[in-house]
């Protein structure tokens, strides 16, 4: 139960970070600031989202409890 709750919270926070810090380069006065946010916030949120989504989908598909404990 705690693992499922943890997955939902991290998926939600990572998705919120991806949406909030989506890079927008049109009419941008400070492109360096956008690049720093991209490196330090957007890309880690993206990888957290994709890896947690993979773990969540594995959790849904694996029905064997012995294999389930490995994840």
CSV table of N, CA and C in Angstrom, one decimal:
chain,number,residue,atom,x,y,z
A,1,UNK,N,0.8,-1.2,0.0
A,1,UNK,CA,0.0,0.0,0.0
A,1,UNK,C,0.9,1.3,0.0
A,2,UNK,N,1.9,1.3,0.8
A,2,UNK,CA,2.8,2.4,0.9
A,2,UNK,C,3.5,2.6,-0.4
A,3,UNK,N,3.9,1.5,-1.1
A,3,UNK,CA,4.6,1.6,-2.4
A,3,UNK,C,3.7,2.2,-3.4
A,4,UNK,N,2.4,1.8,-3.5
A,4,UNK,CA,1.5,2.4,-4.4
A,4,UNK,C,1.3,3.9,-4.2
A,5,UNK,N,1.1,4.3,-2.9
A,5,UNK,CA,0.9,5.7,-2.6
A,5,UNK,C,2.2,6.5,-3.0
A,6,UNK,N,3.4,5.9,-2.7
A,6,UNK,CA,4.6,6.6,-3.1
A,6,UNK,C,4.7,6.8,-4.6
A,7,UNK,N,4.3,5.7,-5.4
A,7,UNK,CA,4.3,5.8,-6.8
A,7,UNK,C,3.4,6.9,-7.3
A,8,UNK,N,2.2,7.0,-6.8
A,8,UNK,CA,1.2,8.0,-7.2
A,8,UNK,C,1.7,9.4,-6.9
A,9,UNK,N,2.3,9.6,-5.7
A,9,UNK,CA,2.8,10.9,-5.3
A,9,UNK,C,3.9,11.3,-6.2
A,10,UNK,N,4.9,10.5,-6.4
A,10,UNK,CA,6.0,10.8,-7.3
A,10,UNK,C,5.6,11.0,-8.7
A,11,UNK,N,4.7,10.2,-9.2
A,11,UNK,CA,4.2,10.4,-10.6
A,11,UNK,C,3.5,11.7,-10.7
A,12,UNK,N,2.7,12.1,-9.7
A,12,UNK,CA,2.0,13.4,-9.8
A,12,UNK,C,3.0,14.6,-9.7
A,13,UNK,N,3.9,14.5,-8.8
A,13,UNK,CA,4.9,15.6,-8.6
A,13,UNK,C,5.8,15.7,-9.8
A,14,UNK,N,6.2,14.6,-10.4
A,14,UNK,CA,7.0,14.7,-11.6
A,14,UNK,C,6.2,15.2,-12.8
A,15,UNK,N,5.0,14.8,-12.9
A,15,UNK,CA,4.2,15.4,-14.0
A,15,UNK,C,3.9,16.9,-13.8
A,16,UNK,N,3.7,17.3,-12.6
A,16,UNK,CA,3.5,18.7,-12.3
A,16,UNK,C,4.8,19.5,-12.6
A,17,UNK,N,6.0,18.9,-12.3
A,17,UNK,CA,7.2,19.6,-12.7
A,17,UNK,C,7.4,19.7,-14.2
A,18,UNK,N,7.0,18.6,-14.9
A,18,UNK,CA,7.2,18.6,-16.3
A,18,UNK,C,6.3,19.7,-17.0
A,19,UNK,N,5.0,19.8,-16.5
A,19,UNK,CA,4.1,20.7,-17.0
A,19,UNK,C,4.5,22.2,-16.7
A,20,UNK,N,4.9,22.4,-15.4
A,20,UNK,CA,5.3,23.7,-15.0
A,20,UNK,C,6.5,24.3,-15.7
A,21,UNK,N,7.5,23.4,-15.9
A,21,UNK,CA,8.8,23.9,-16.4
A,21,UNK,C,9.0,23.4,-17.8
A,22,UNK,N,8.0,23.3,-18.6
A,22,UNK,CA,8.1,22.9,-20.0
A,22,UNK,C,8.8,24.0,-20.7
A,23,UNK,N,9.9,23.8,-21.4
A,23,UNK,CA,10.7,24.8,-22.0
A,23,UNK,C,10.0,25.6,-23.1
A,24,UNK,N,10.0,26.9,-23.0
A,24,UNK,CA,9.4,27.8,-24.0
A,24,UNK,C,10.4,28.7,-24.5
A,25,UNK,N,10.9,28.6,-25.8
A,25,UNK,CA,11.9,29.4,-26.3
A,25,UNK,C,11.5,30.5,-27.2
A,26,UNK,N,10.2,30.7,-27.4
A,26,UNK,CA,9.6,31.7,-28.2
A,26,UNK,C,9.6,33.0,-27.4
A,27,UNK,N,10.2,34.1,-28.0
A,27,UNK,CA,10.2,35.4,-27.4
A,27,UNK,C,10.8,35.4,-26.0
A,28,UNK,N,11.8,34.6,-25.8
A,28,UNK,CA,12.4,34.4,-24.4
A,28,UNK,C,13.5,35.4,-24.3
A,29,UNK,N,13.5,36.3,-23.3
A,29,UNK,CA,14.5,37.3,-23.0
A,29,UNK,C,15.7,36.7,-22.3
A,30,UNK,N,15.5,35.6,-21.6
A,30,UNK,CA,16.6,35.0,-20.8
A,30,UNK,C,16.7,33.5,-21.2
A,31,UNK,N,17.3,33.2,-22.3
A,31,UNK,CA,17.4,31.8,-22.7
A,31,UNK,C,18.3,31.0,-21.8
A,32,UNK,N,19.3,31.6,-21.2
A,32,UNK,CA,20.2,30.9,-20.3
A,32,UNK,C,19.5,30.4,-19.1
A,33,UNK,N,18.6,31.2,-18.6
A,33,UNK,CA,17.8,30.8,-17.4
A,33,UNK,C,16.9,29.6,-17.7
A,34,UNK,N,16.4,29.7,-18.9
A,34,UNK,CA,15.5,28.5,-19.4
A,34,UNK,C,16.3,27.3,-19.5
A,35,UNK,N,17.6,27.4,-20.0
A,35,UNK,CA,18.4,26.2,-20.1
A,35,UNK,C,18.8,25.7,-18.8
A,36,UNK,N,19.1,26.5,-17.8
A,36,UNK,CA,19.4,26.1,-16.4
A,36,UNK,C,18.2,25.3,-15.8
A,37,UNK,N,17.0,25.9,-16.0
A,37,UNK,CA,15.8,25.2,-15.4
A,37,UNK,C,15.6,23.9,-16.2
A,38,UNK,N,15.9,23.9,-17.4
A,38,UNK,CA,15.7,22.6,-18.2
A,38,UNK,C,16.7,21.5,-17.7
A,39,UNK,N,17.9,21.9,-17.4
A,39,UNK,CA,18.9,20.9,-16.9
A,39,UNK,C,18.6,20.5,-15.5
A,40,UNK,N,18.3,21.4,-14.6
A,40,UNK,CA,18.1,21.1,-13.2
A,40,UNK,C,16.7,20.7,-12.7
A,41,UNK,N,15.7,21.0,-13.5
A,41,UNK,CA,14.3,20.7,-13.0
A,41,UNK,C,13.6,19.8,-14.0
A,42,UNK,N,13.5,20.3,-15.3
A,42,UNK,CA,12.7,19.6,-16.3
A,42,UNK,C,13.2,18.2,-16.6
A,43,UNK,N,14.5,18.0,-16.9
A,43,UNK,CA,15.0,16.7,-17.3
A,43,UNK,C,14.9,15.7,-16.1
A,44,UNK,N,15.3,16.1,-14.8
A,44,UNK,CA,15.1,15.1,-13.8
A,44,UNK,C,13.6,14.7,-13.5
A,45,UNK,N,12.7,15.7,-13.7
A,45,UNK,CA,11.3,15.4,-13.5
A,45,UNK,C,10.8,14.4,-14.6
A,46,UNK,N,11.3,14.6,-15.8
A,46,UNK,CA,11.0,13.7,-16.9
A,46,UNK,C,11.5,12.3,-16.7
A,47,UNK,N,12.7,12.1,-16.2
A,47,UNK,CA,13.2,10.8,-16.0
A,47,UNK,C,12.5,10.1,-14.7
A,48,UNK,N,12.2,10.9,-13.7
A,48,UNK,CA,11.5,10.4,-12.6
A,48,UNK,C,10.1,9.9,-13.0
A,49,UNK,N,9.5,10.7,-13.9
A,49,UNK,CA,8.2,10.3,-14.4
A,49,UNK,C,8.2,9.0,-15.2
A,50,UNK,N,9.2,8.9,-16.1
A,50,UNK,CA,9.2,7.7,-17.0
A,50,UNK,C,9.6,6.5,-16.2
A,51,UNK,N,10.6,6.6,-15.3
A,51,UNK,CA,11.0,5.4,-14.6
A,51,UNK,C,9.9,5.0,-13.6
A,52,UNK,N,9.2,5.9,-12.9
A,52,UNK,CA,8.2,5.5,-12.0
A,52,UNK,C,7.0,5.0,-12.7
A,53,UNK,N,6.7,5.5,-13.9
A,53,UNK,CA,5.6,5.0,-14.7
A,53,UNK,C,5.9,3.5,-15.1
A,54,UNK,N,7.1,3.3,-15.5
A,54,UNK,CA,7.5,1.9,-15.8
A,54,UNK,C,7.4,1.0,-14.6
A,55,UNK,N,7.8,1.4,-13.4
A,55,UNK,CA,7.6,0.6,-12.2
A,55,UNK,C,6.2,0.4,-11.9
A,56,UNK,N,5.4,1.4,-12.1
A,56,UNK,CA,3.9,1.3,-11.8
A,56,UNK,C,3.3,0.3,-12.8
A,57,UNK,N,3.6,0.4,-14.0
A,57,UNK,CA,3.0,-0.5,-15.0
A,57,UNK,C,3.5,-2.0,-14.7
A,58,UNK,N,4.7,-2.1,-14.3
A,58,UNK,CA,5.2,-3.5,-13.9
A,58,UNK,C,4.4,-4.0,-12.7
A,59,UNK,N,4.2,-3.1,-11.8
A,59,UNK,CA,3.4,-3.5,-10.6
A,59,UNK,C,2.0,-3.9,-10.9
A,60,UNK,N,1.4,-3.3,-11.9
A,60,UNK,CA,0.1,-3.7,-12.3
A,60,UNK,C,0.0,-5.0,-13.1
A,61,UNK,N,1.1,-5.3,-13.8
A,61,UNK,CA,1.1,-6.5,-14.7
A,61,UNK,C,1.6,-7.7,-14.0
A,62,UNK,N,2.5,-7.6,-13.0
A,62,UNK,CA,3.0,-8.8,-12.3
A,62,UNK,C,2.0,-9.2,-11.3
A,63,UNK,N,1.6,-10.5,-11.4
A,63,UNK,CA,0.6,-11.0,-10.5
A,63,UNK,C,1.3,-12.0,-9.5
A,64,UNK,N,2.5,-12.5,-9.8
A,64,UNK,CA,3.2,-13.4,-8.9
A,64,UNK,C,3.8,-12.6,-7.7
A,65,UNK,N,3.4,-12.9,-6.5
A,65,UNK,CA,3.8,-12.2,-5.3
A,65,UNK,C,5.3,-12.3,-5.1
A,66,UNK,N,5.9,-13.4,-5.4
A,66,UNK,CA,7.4,-13.5,-5.2
A,66,UNK,C,8.1,-12.5,-6.2
A,67,UNK,N,7.7,-12.4,-7.4
A,67,UNK,CA,8.3,-11.4,-8.3
A,67,UNK,C,7.9,-10.0,-7.9
A,68,UNK,N,6.8,-9.8,-7.3
A,68,UNK,CA,6.3,-8.5,-6.9
A,68,UNK,C,7.2,-7.9,-5.8
A,69,UNK,N,7.7,-8.8,-5.0
A,69,UNK,CA,8.5,-8.3,-3.9
A,69,UNK,C,9.9,-7.7,-4.4
A,70,UNK,N,10.3,-8.1,-5.6
A,70,UNK,CA,11.5,-7.6,-6.1
A,70,UNK,C,11.4,-6.2,-6.5
A,71,UNK,N,10.2,-5.7,-6.8
A,71,UNK,CA,10.0,-4.3,-7.2
A,71,UNK,C,9.5,-3.6,-6.1
